Amino acid sequence: MPGAKNAVETCLAVRPDEHVALVADQASSAVAASIAAALNERKAAFAGLLLEDFGPRPMNEAPKPVLEALETADVGILCMNPQPGELGARMAIVQVVERRRIRYAHMVGVTPQIMQQGMRADYKKVDQLSDRLRERMLRAETLTVRTEAGTSFAAHFDQELDWVKTSGLISPRYWSNLPAGEVFTTPATVDGIFVCDATAGDHFNGKYGDLQTTPMTLTIEGGRLKKVECEREDLEKEFWDYCHTDENSDRVGELAFGTNLGLSEMIGILLQDEKFPGVHIAFGDPYGSQTHADWKSKTHVDVLTRKCDVWIDQDKIIEKGRYQLDHLGLA
């Protein structure tokens, strides 16, 4: 309940006179129930929609009643566990949110554990850190990331593309994942090695879990995936095939900082782990409606690494997954 109240009162700032569309699946019913209770405490009216009521999973498309509910809501919340092939349905939901510019929490993969951890963060502090990072990155030329596990890459940026803050304080301009704590852009180019020794996104997280014992080594050249190496041949092939679904599925569409200072360890669930202090990337769709990138993809898959060392130009701002807050004027 503290996490649910944080979502409703702090992150979404739901008012008693507003109407909320609360969409959930069976696997996330406990979380949805806690959010419903928080909405009731707030005396906010809401419509509860269960995805399984509208057809079999995985969903080939967004259910019409869900889209209709979002067309009239002041606030939207989606609590669900992703299944293979559902990205298009989720993107259709987000398109309604972005067109109508309603406040929206995207809680894909949420669990009770996440509600007890990442959702209990002090999001005002997360917002402060996110602001500082965004300010620095708007004028940065190079970002360098290294880990003891073998990650070593450099990214460069297009000043025409925006850095987007999703710090948990949700506005009509930017919807946000919850738990929150990210600052991201579409990089101009990325070159080097990325060792995914944590989790991978979309359905890979639920299917393969934490990859610490069987990491994927990803070779990136000119911002595109050139090679996947993994002891698990099934994962290696499936990830390679996924990243070649369309002409941009192998392209680095997102580079992001995790900024949730309330997290002390990774738990093997992408929704929370991608907010852990450090830097991660994603192949596929660049969220162009937010970053202003002018290309698209049908796919989007995050990959995470552990205990990053990160330099903005020559300034080391993260050491082994810990922000050097004095370097950001936040000590």
mmCIF file of C-alpha atoms in Angstrom:
data_model
loop_
_atom_site.group_PDB
_atom_site.id
_atom_site.type_symbol
_atom_site.label_atom_id
_atom_site.label_comp_id
_atom_site.label_asym_id
_atom_site.label_seq_id
_atom_site.Cartn_x
_atom_site.Cartn_y
_atom_site.Cartn_z
ATOM 1 C CA MET A 1 0.000 0.000 0.000
ATOM 2 C CA PRO A 2 2.774 2.598 0.589
ATOM 3 C CA GLY A 3 3.976 1.961 -2.975
ATOM 4 C CA ALA A 4 0.441 2.185 -4.347
ATOM 5 C CA LYS A 5 -0.206 5.443 -2.506
ATOM 6 C CA ASN A 6 3.096 6.800 -3.833
ATOM 7 C CA ALA A 7 1.974 5.927 -7.375
ATOM 8 C CA VAL A 8 -1.470 7.518 -6.995
ATOM 9 C CA GLU A 9 -0.684 10.549 -4.835
ATOM 10 C CA THR A 10 2.925 11.505 -5.697
ATOM 11 C CA CYS A 11 3.671 10.115 -9.169
ATOM 12 C CA LEU A 12 0.285 10.602 -10.846
ATOM 13 C CA ALA A 13 -1.035 13.273 -8.451
ATOM 14 C CA VAL A 14 -4.584 11.988 -8.912
ATOM 15 C CA ARG A 15 -7.236 14.422 -7.731
ATOM 16 C CA PRO A 16 -10.580 13.396 -6.200
ATOM 17 C CA ASP A 17 -12.495 14.911 -9.120
ATOM 18 C CA GLU A 18 -10.600 12.912 -11.778
ATOM 19 C CA HIS A 19 -11.519 9.675 -13.534
ATOM 20 C CA VAL A 20 -8.925 6.897 -13.864
ATOM 21 C CA ALA A 21 -8.730 3.949 -16.279
ATOM 22 C CA LEU A 22 -7.067 1.095 -14.360
ATOM 23 C CA VAL A 23 -6.132 -1.732 -16.742
ATOM 24 C CA ALA A 24 -4.642 -4.985 -15.417
ATOM 25 C CA ASP A 25 -4.155 -8.659 -16.159
ATOM 26 C CA GLN A 26 -4.723 -11.617 -13.855
ATOM 27 C CA ALA A 27 -1.019 -11.976 -13.028
ATOM 28 C CA SER A 28 -0.926 -8.388 -11.731
ATOM 29 C CA SER A 29 -4.223 -8.495 -9.851
ATOM 30 C CA ALA A 30 -2.674 -8.062 -6.386
ATOM 31 C CA VAL A 31 -0.884 -4.887 -7.476
ATOM 32 C CA ALA A 32 -3.988 -3.584 -9.241
ATOM 33 C CA ALA A 33 -6.023 -4.205 -6.084
ATOM 34 C CA SER A 34 -3.597 -2.102 -4.027
ATOM 35 C CA ILE A 35 -3.803 0.736 -6.567
ATOM 36 C CA ALA A 36 -7.597 0.500 -6.573
ATOM 37 C CA ALA A 37 -7.550 0.811 -2.780
ATOM 38 C CA ALA A 38 -5.293 3.872 -3.029
ATOM 39 C CA LEU A 39 -7.677 5.425 -5.572
ATOM 40 C CA ASN A 40 -10.581 4.766 -3.237
ATOM 41 C CA GLU A 41 -8.685 6.471 -0.396
ATOM 42 C CA ARG A 42 -8.146 9.403 -2.754
ATOM 43 C CA LYS A 43 -11.895 9.363 -3.530
ATOM 44 C CA ALA A 44 -11.105 9.200 -7.266
ATOM 45 C CA ALA A 45 -13.529 7.400 -9.578
ATOM 46 C CA PHE A 46 -12.020 4.650 -11.702
ATOM 47 C CA ALA A 47 -12.948 2.012 -14.256
ATOM 48 C CA GLY A 48 -11.249 -1.345 -13.687
ATOM 49 C CA LEU A 49 -10.589 -3.428 -16.818
ATOM 50 C CA LEU A 50 -9.178 -6.992 -16.776
ATOM 51 C CA LEU A 51 -7.393 -7.895 -20.020
ATOM 52 C CA GLU A 52 -8.411 -11.566 -19.873
ATOM 53 C CA ASP A 53 -12.066 -10.473 -20.074
ATOM 54 C CA PHE A 54 -11.521 -9.293 -23.645
ATOM 55 C CA GLY A 55 -9.932 -12.347 -25.270
ATOM 56 C CA PRO A 56 -7.034 -14.793 -25.104
ATOM 57 C CA ARG A 57 -3.430 -13.920 -24.324
ATOM 58 C CA PRO A 58 -1.124 -13.031 -25.857
ATOM 59 C CA MET A 59 -3.069 -10.103 -27.276
ATOM 60 C CA ASN A 60 -2.697 -9.517 -30.991
ATOM 61 C CA GLU A 61 -4.125 -6.034 -30.606
ATOM 62 C CA ALA A 62 -5.249 -3.699 -27.861
ATOM 63 C CA PRO A 63 -8.803 -4.524 -26.696
ATOM 64 C CA LYS A 64 -11.332 -1.968 -27.891
ATOM 65 C CA PRO A 65 -12.860 -1.415 -24.393
ATOM 66 C CA VAL A 66 -9.390 -0.524 -23.050
ATOM 67 C CA LEU A 67 -8.802 2.051 -25.766
ATOM 68 C CA GLU A 68 -12.308 3.462 -25.257
ATOM 69 C CA ALA A 69 -11.712 3.803 -21.505
ATOM 70 C CA LEU A 70 -8.501 5.740 -22.131
ATOM 71 C CA GLU A 71 -10.326 8.044 -24.552
ATOM 72 C CA THR A 72 -12.400 9.461 -21.686
ATOM 73 C CA ALA A 73 -10.047 9.104 -18.684
ATOM 74 C CA ASP A 74 -8.033 11.874 -17.037
ATOM 75 C CA VAL A 75 -5.406 9.351 -15.889
ATOM 76 C CA GLY A 76 -4.402 5.889 -17.143
ATOM 77 C CA ILE A 77 -2.633 3.006 -15.384
ATOM 78 C CA LEU A 78 -1.593 -0.298 -16.987
ATOM 79 C CA CYS A 79 -0.495 -3.183 -14.710
ATOM 80 C CA MET A 80 0.416 -6.347 -16.635
ATOM 81 C CA ASN A 81 3.027 -9.030 -17.231
ATOM 82 C CA PRO A 82 4.167 -9.005 -20.887
ATOM 83 C CA GLN A 83 3.767 -11.997 -23.183
ATOM 84 C CA PRO A 84 5.492 -12.603 -26.547
ATOM 85 C CA GLY A 85 3.985 -10.644 -29.416
ATOM 86 C CA GLU A 86 2.133 -8.073 -27.300
ATOM 87 C CA LEU A 87 4.353 -5.042 -27.918
ATOM 88 C CA GLY A 88 2.054 -3.799 -30.695
ATOM 89 C CA ALA A 89 -0.951 -3.877 -28.364
ATOM 90 C CA ARG A 90 0.933 -1.940 -25.694
ATOM 91 C CA MET A 91 2.122 0.601 -28.259
ATOM 92 C CA ALA A 92 -1.484 1.144 -29.370
ATOM 93 C CA ILE A 93 -2.422 1.935 -25.767
ATOM 94 C CA VAL A 94 0.467 4.395 -25.498
ATOM 95 C CA GLN A 95 -0.569 6.077 -28.770
ATOM 96 C CA VAL A 96 -3.944 6.987 -27.260
ATOM 97 C CA VAL A 97 -2.221 8.315 -24.140
ATOM 98 C CA GLU A 98 0.215 10.444 -26.163
ATOM 99 C CA ARG A 99 -2.472 11.788 -28.458
ATOM 100 C CA ARG A 100 -4.713 12.795 -25.572
ATOM 101 C CA ARG A 101 -1.823 13.858 -23.323
ATOM 102 C CA ILE A 102 -3.219 12.283 -20.189
ATOM 103 C CA ARG A 103 -1.070 11.339 -17.222
ATOM 104 C CA TYR A 104 -0.210 7.660 -17.587
ATOM 105 C CA ALA A 105 1.693 5.019 -15.596
ATOM 106 C CA HIS A 106 3.025 2.062 -17.619
ATOM 107 C CA MET A 107 3.605 -0.764 -15.104
ATOM 108 C CA VAL A 108 4.566 -3.691 -17.348
ATOM 109 C CA GLY A 109 6.077 -6.531 -15.322
ATOM 110 C CA VAL A 110 5.068 -5.065 -11.970
ATOM 111 C CA THR A 111 5.062 -7.360 -8.919
ATOM 112 C CA PRO A 112 4.296 -7.002 -5.198
ATOM 113 C CA GLN A 113 8.072 -7.033 -4.593
ATOM 114 C CA ILE A 114 8.502 -4.021 -6.872
ATOM 115 C CA MET A 115 5.697 -2.201 -5.069
ATOM 116 C CA GLN A 116 7.584 -2.767 -1.806
ATOM 117 C CA GLN A 117 10.917 -1.560 -3.231
ATOM 118 C CA GLY A 118 11.162 0.710 -6.289
ATOM 119 C CA MET A 119 7.703 2.184 -5.792
ATOM 120 C CA ARG A 120 8.617 3.356 -2.288
ATOM 121 C CA ALA A 121 11.453 5.609 -3.514
ATOM 122 C CA ASP A 122 11.588 9.329 -2.765
ATOM 123 C CA TYR A 123 10.634 10.454 -6.251
ATOM 124 C CA LYS A 124 11.416 14.095 -5.529
ATOM 125 C CA LYS A 125 15.075 13.105 -5.045
ATOM 126 C CA VAL A 126 14.935 10.896 -8.147
ATOM 127 C CA ASP A 127 13.583 13.895 -10.064
ATOM 128 C CA GLN A 128 16.398 16.125 -8.815
ATOM 129 C CA LEU A 129 19.089 13.660 -9.964
ATOM 130 C CA SER A 130 17.320 13.135 -13.285
ATOM 131 C CA ASP A 131 17.215 16.882 -13.911
ATOM 132 C CA ARG A 132 20.953 17.249 -13.295
ATOM 133 C CA LEU A 133 21.814 14.357 -15.610
ATOM 134 C CA ARG A 134 19.571 15.676 -18.371
ATOM 135 C CA GLU A 135 21.194 19.115 -18.129
ATOM 136 C CA ARG A 136 24.673 17.556 -18.401
ATOM 137 C CA MET A 137 23.803 15.264 -21.292
ATOM 138 C CA LEU A 138 22.215 18.008 -23.406
ATOM 139 C CA ARG A 139 25.726 19.410 -23.907
ATOM 140 C CA ALA A 140 27.790 16.197 -23.639
ATOM 141 C CA GLU A 141 29.751 14.843 -26.577
ATOM 142 C CA THR A 142 30.657 11.327 -25.431
ATOM 143 C CA LEU A 143 29.415 8.779 -22.924
ATOM 144 C CA THR A 144 31.754 5.907 -22.033
ATOM 145 C CA VAL A 145 30.583 2.805 -20.146
ATOM 146 C CA ARG A 146 32.722 -0.038 -18.793
ATOM 147 C CA THR A 147 32.214 -2.983 -16.447
ATOM 148 C CA GLU A 148 34.469 -5.685 -15.029
ATOM 149 C CA ALA A 149 32.317 -8.236 -16.894
ATOM 150 C CA GLY A 150 33.537 -6.886 -20.238
ATOM 151 C CA THR A 151 31.192 -4.068 -21.246
ATOM 152 C CA SER A 152 33.167 -1.371 -23.017
ATOM 153 C CA PHE A 153 31.428 1.038 -25.374
ATOM 154 C CA ALA A 154 31.261 4.690 -26.331
ATOM 155 C CA ALA A 155 28.181 6.599 -27.435
ATOM 156 C CA HIS A 156 27.860 9.902 -29.259
ATOM 157 C CA PHE A 157 24.789 12.072 -29.571
ATOM 158 C CA ASP A 158 22.718 14.146 -31.966
ATOM 159 C CA GLN A 159 22.010 17.573 -30.488
ATOM 160 C CA GLU A 160 18.718 17.637 -32.434
ATOM 161 C CA LEU A 161 17.381 14.723 -30.378
ATOM 162 C CA ASP A 162 16.015 15.248 -26.892
ATOM 163 C CA TRP A 163 16.975 13.719 -23.569
ATOM 164 C CA VAL A 164 13.761 12.625 -21.854
ATOM 165 C CA LYS A 165 13.274 12.536 -18.102
ATOM 166 C CA THR A 166 10.910 9.949 -16.598
ATOM 167 C CA SER A 167 11.588 10.503 -12.934
ATOM 168 C CA GLY A 168 8.267 9.344 -11.528
ATOM 169 C CA LEU A 169 6.629 12.781 -11.372
ATOM 170 C CA ILE A 170 4.314 12.183 -14.319
ATOM 171 C CA SER A 171 3.054 15.037 -16.505
ATOM 172 C CA PRO A 172 0.727 15.201 -19.520
ATOM 173 C CA ARG A 173 3.821 15.797 -21.698
ATOM 174 C CA TYR A 174 5.583 12.537 -20.775
ATOM 175 C CA TRP A 175 4.022 9.279 -19.648
ATOM 176 C CA SER A 176 6.280 7.090 -17.529
ATOM 177 C CA ASN A 177 7.055 3.571 -16.506
ATOM 178 C CA LEU A 178 6.535 2.922 -12.807
ATOM 179 C CA PRO A 179 8.650 2.335 -10.853
ATOM 180 C CA ALA A 180 10.430 5.251 -12.455
ATOM 181 C CA GLY A 181 13.881 6.728 -12.634
ATOM 182 C CA GLU A 182 15.275 7.074 -16.159
ATOM 183 C CA VAL A 183 16.820 9.713 -18.381
ATOM 184 C CA PHE A 184 17.077 8.558 -21.991
ATOM 185 C CA THR A 185 17.707 9.547 -25.589
ATOM 186 C CA THR A 186 18.243 7.988 -28.988
ATOM 187 C CA PRO A 187 22.033 8.002 -29.493
ATOM 188 C CA ALA A 188 23.542 9.039 -32.822
ATOM 189 C CA THR A 189 25.940 6.107 -32.663
ATOM 190 C CA VAL A 190 27.206 3.414 -30.298
ATOM 191 C CA ASP A 191 30.370 1.362 -30.783
ATOM 192 C CA GLY A 192 31.845 -1.398 -28.650
ATOM 193 C CA ILE A 193 30.846 -4.371 -26.512
ATOM 194 C CA PHE A 194 27.803 -4.599 -24.270
ATOM 195 C CA VAL A 195 27.679 -7.563 -21.886
ATOM 196 C CA CYS A 196 24.104 -8.242 -20.798
ATOM 197 C CA ASP A 197 24.692 -9.964 -17.453
ATOM 198 C CA ALA A 198 21.445 -8.826 -15.831
ATOM 199 C CA THR A 199 18.075 -8.916 -17.614
ATOM 200 C CA ALA A 200 16.825 -8.442 -21.171
ATOM 201 C CA GLY A 201 13.494 -6.862 -21.985
ATOM 202 C CA ASP A 202 10.181 -7.683 -23.635
ATOM 203 C CA HIS A 203 9.344 -11.394 -23.181
ATOM 204 C CA PHE A 204 13.014 -12.370 -22.713
ATOM 205 C CA ASN A 205 12.851 -11.341 -19.047
ATOM 206 C CA GLY A 206 10.017 -13.724 -18.213
ATOM 207 C CA LYS A 207 11.415 -16.544 -20.353
ATOM 208 C CA TYR A 208 15.131 -16.415 -19.495
ATOM 209 C CA GLY A 209 15.281 -14.457 -16.237
ATOM 210 C CA ASP A 210 18.491 -13.015 -14.839
ATOM 211 C CA LEU A 211 21.414 -13.637 -17.221
ATOM 212 C CA GLN A 212 24.193 -13.227 -14.659
ATOM 213 C CA THR A 213 25.354 -16.854 -15.058
ATOM 214 C CA THR A 214 24.802 -17.021 -18.844
ATOM 215 C CA PRO A 215 25.459 -13.491 -20.134
ATOM 216 C CA MET A 216 25.009 -12.330 -23.722
ATOM 217 C CA THR A 217 27.954 -10.526 -25.300
ATOM 218 C CA LEU A 218 26.682 -8.037 -27.888
ATOM 219 C CA THR A 219 28.976 -6.455 -30.471
ATOM 220 C CA ILE A 220 27.758 -3.066 -31.695
ATOM 221 C CA GLU A 221 29.164 -1.119 -34.629
ATOM 222 C CA GLY A 222 27.789 2.151 -35.934
ATOM 223 C CA GLY A 223 24.808 1.844 -33.629
ATOM 224 C CA ARG A 224 23.766 -1.578 -34.953
ATOM 225 C CA LEU A 225 23.976 -5.064 -33.483
ATOM 226 C CA LYS A 226 26.619 -7.068 -35.335
ATOM 227 C CA LYS A 227 27.017 -10.203 -33.219
ATOM 228 C CA VAL A 228 25.384 -12.044 -30.299
ATOM 229 C CA GLU A 229 27.398 -14.585 -28.284
ATOM 230 C CA CYS A 230 25.905 -16.642 -25.454
ATOM 231 C CA GLU A 231 26.442 -20.096 -23.938
ATOM 232 C CA ARG A 232 22.694 -20.599 -24.281
ATOM 233 C CA GLU A 233 22.320 -21.207 -28.004
ATOM 234 C CA ASP A 234 18.517 -20.926 -27.805
ATOM 235 C CA LEU A 235 18.770 -17.447 -26.270
ATOM 236 C CA GLU A 236 21.503 -16.391 -28.706
ATOM 237 C CA LYS A 237 19.390 -17.352 -31.724
ATOM 238 C CA GLU A 238 16.120 -15.986 -30.379
ATOM 239 C CA PHE A 239 17.672 -12.641 -29.463
ATOM 240 C CA TRP A 240 19.402 -12.351 -32.860
ATOM 241 C CA ASP A 241 16.173 -13.206 -34.699
ATOM 242 C CA TYR A 242 14.157 -10.738 -32.596
ATOM 243 C CA CYS A 243 16.669 -7.994 -33.407
ATOM 244 C CA HIS A 244 16.192 -8.700 -37.125
ATOM 245 C CA THR A 245 12.379 -8.509 -37.192
ATOM 246 C CA ASP A 246 12.520 -5.381 -39.331
ATOM 247 C CA GLU A 247 15.149 -3.076 -40.808
ATOM 248 C CA ASN A 248 15.624 -1.142 -37.548
ATOM 249 C CA SER A 249 15.240 -3.919 -34.960
ATOM 250 C CA ASP A 250 19.052 -4.189 -34.697
ATOM 251 C CA ARG A 251 19.536 -0.443 -34.200
ATOM 252 C CA VAL A 252 20.251 1.094 -30.785
ATOM 253 C CA GLY A 253 17.100 3.122 -30.266
ATOM 254 C CA GLU A 254 17.600 4.004 -26.603
ATOM 255 C CA LEU A 255 20.448 4.818 -24.260
ATOM 256 C CA ALA A 256 19.337 5.435 -20.691
ATOM 257 C CA PHE A 257 20.536 6.253 -17.210
ATOM 258 C CA GLY A 258 18.814 4.505 -14.313
ATOM 259 C CA THR A 259 18.209 7.106 -11.587
ATOM 260 C CA ASN A 260 16.156 5.405 -8.868
ATOM 261 C CA LEU A 261 18.252 6.048 -5.764
ATOM 262 C CA GLY A 262 15.893 3.936 -3.669
ATOM 263 C CA LEU A 263 17.242 0.687 -5.165
ATOM 264 C CA SER A 264 20.073 -1.237 -3.499
ATOM 265 C CA GLU A 265 20.243 -4.372 -5.660
ATOM 266 C CA MET A 266 18.906 -5.858 -8.883
ATOM 267 C CA ILE A 267 16.069 -8.356 -8.487
ATOM 268 C CA GLY A 268 15.922 -9.938 -11.963
ATOM 269 C CA ILE A 269 12.828 -8.028 -13.128
ATOM 270 C CA LEU A 270 13.462 -5.545 -15.925
ATOM 271 C CA LEU A 271 10.761 -3.040 -14.994
ATOM 272 C CA GLN A 272 12.622 -2.230 -11.778
ATOM 273 C CA ASP A 273 16.203 -3.193 -12.685
ATOM 274 C CA GLU A 274 16.389 -0.760 -15.623
ATOM 275 C CA LYS A 275 15.912 2.044 -13.054
ATOM 276 C CA PHE A 276 18.922 0.845 -11.014
ATOM 277 C CA PRO A 277 21.807 3.351 -11.029
ATOM 278 C CA GLY A 278 23.834 2.775 -14.199
ATOM 279 C CA VAL A 279 23.458 2.905 -17.988
ATOM 280 C CA HIS A 280 21.585 0.522 -20.279
ATOM 281 C CA ILE A 281 20.602 0.398 -23.942
ATOM 282 C CA ALA A 282 17.743 -0.948 -26.034
ATOM 283 C CA PHE A 283 17.566 -2.164 -29.610
ATOM 284 C CA GLY A 284 14.604 -1.209 -31.766
ATOM 285 C CA ASP A 285 11.996 1.527 -31.576
ATOM 286 C CA PRO A 286 13.470 4.868 -30.380
ATOM 287 C CA TYR A 287 10.280 6.312 -28.831
ATOM 288 C CA GLY A 288 10.504 9.015 -31.496
ATOM 289 C CA SER A 289 7.433 10.811 -30.165
ATOM 290 C CA GLN A 290 9.572 11.696 -27.140
ATOM 291 C CA THR A 291 13.175 11.801 -28.412
ATOM 292 C CA HIS A 292 12.220 13.161 -31.870
ATOM 293 C CA ALA A 293 14.107 10.387 -33.692
ATOM 294 C CA ASP A 294 12.722 10.073 -37.219
ATOM 295 C CA TRP A 295 12.709 6.281 -37.574
ATOM 296 C CA LYS A 296 10.644 3.427 -36.141
ATOM 297 C CA SER A 297 10.679 -0.292 -35.420
ATOM 298 C CA LYS A 298 8.058 -2.891 -34.497
ATOM 299 C CA THR A 299 10.337 -4.161 -31.723
ATOM 300 C CA HIS A 300 12.043 -2.757 -28.629
ATOM 301 C CA VAL A 301 14.227 -4.790 -26.277
ATOM 302 C CA ASP A 302 16.309 -3.456 -23.378
ATOM 303 C CA VAL A 303 19.556 -5.050 -22.211
ATOM 304 C CA LEU A 304 21.073 -4.388 -18.786
ATOM 305 C CA THR A 305 24.543 -4.733 -17.324
ATOM 306 C CA ARG A 306 25.771 -4.642 -13.721
ATOM 307 C CA LYS A 307 28.053 -2.335 -11.752
ATOM 308 C CA CYS A 308 28.787 0.239 -14.444
ATOM 309 C CA ASP A 309 31.611 2.730 -14.497
ATOM 310 C CA VAL A 310 30.366 5.702 -16.507
ATOM 311 C CA TRP A 311 32.075 8.824 -17.834
ATOM 312 C CA ILE A 312 30.348 11.909 -19.254
ATOM 313 C CA ASP A 313 33.121 13.152 -21.508
ATOM 314 C CA GLN A 314 36.088 12.868 -19.073
ATOM 315 C CA ASP A 315 34.098 13.110 -15.832
ATOM 316 C CA LYS A 316 33.457 9.813 -14.006
ATOM 317 C CA ILE A 317 29.958 10.169 -12.607
ATOM 318 C CA ILE A 318 29.117 6.536 -11.774
ATOM 319 C CA GLU A 319 31.516 4.089 -10.136
ATOM 320 C CA LYS A 320 30.477 0.440 -9.859
ATOM 321 C CA GLY A 321 26.799 1.350 -9.973
ATOM 322 C CA ARG A 322 26.996 4.263 -7.517
ATOM 323 C CA TYR A 323 26.491 7.877 -8.517
ATOM 324 C CA GLN A 324 29.254 10.276 -7.570
ATOM 325 C CA LEU A 325 26.717 12.855 -6.453
ATOM 326 C CA ASP A 326 29.361 15.503 -5.726
ATOM 327 C CA HIS A 327 30.191 15.500 -9.463
ATOM 328 C CA LEU A 328 26.566 16.463 -10.123
ATOM 329 C CA GLY A 329 26.359 19.114 -7.402
ATOM 330 C CA LEU A 330 24.099 16.920 -5.258
ATOM 331 C CA ALA A 331 26.406 15.783 -2.444
#
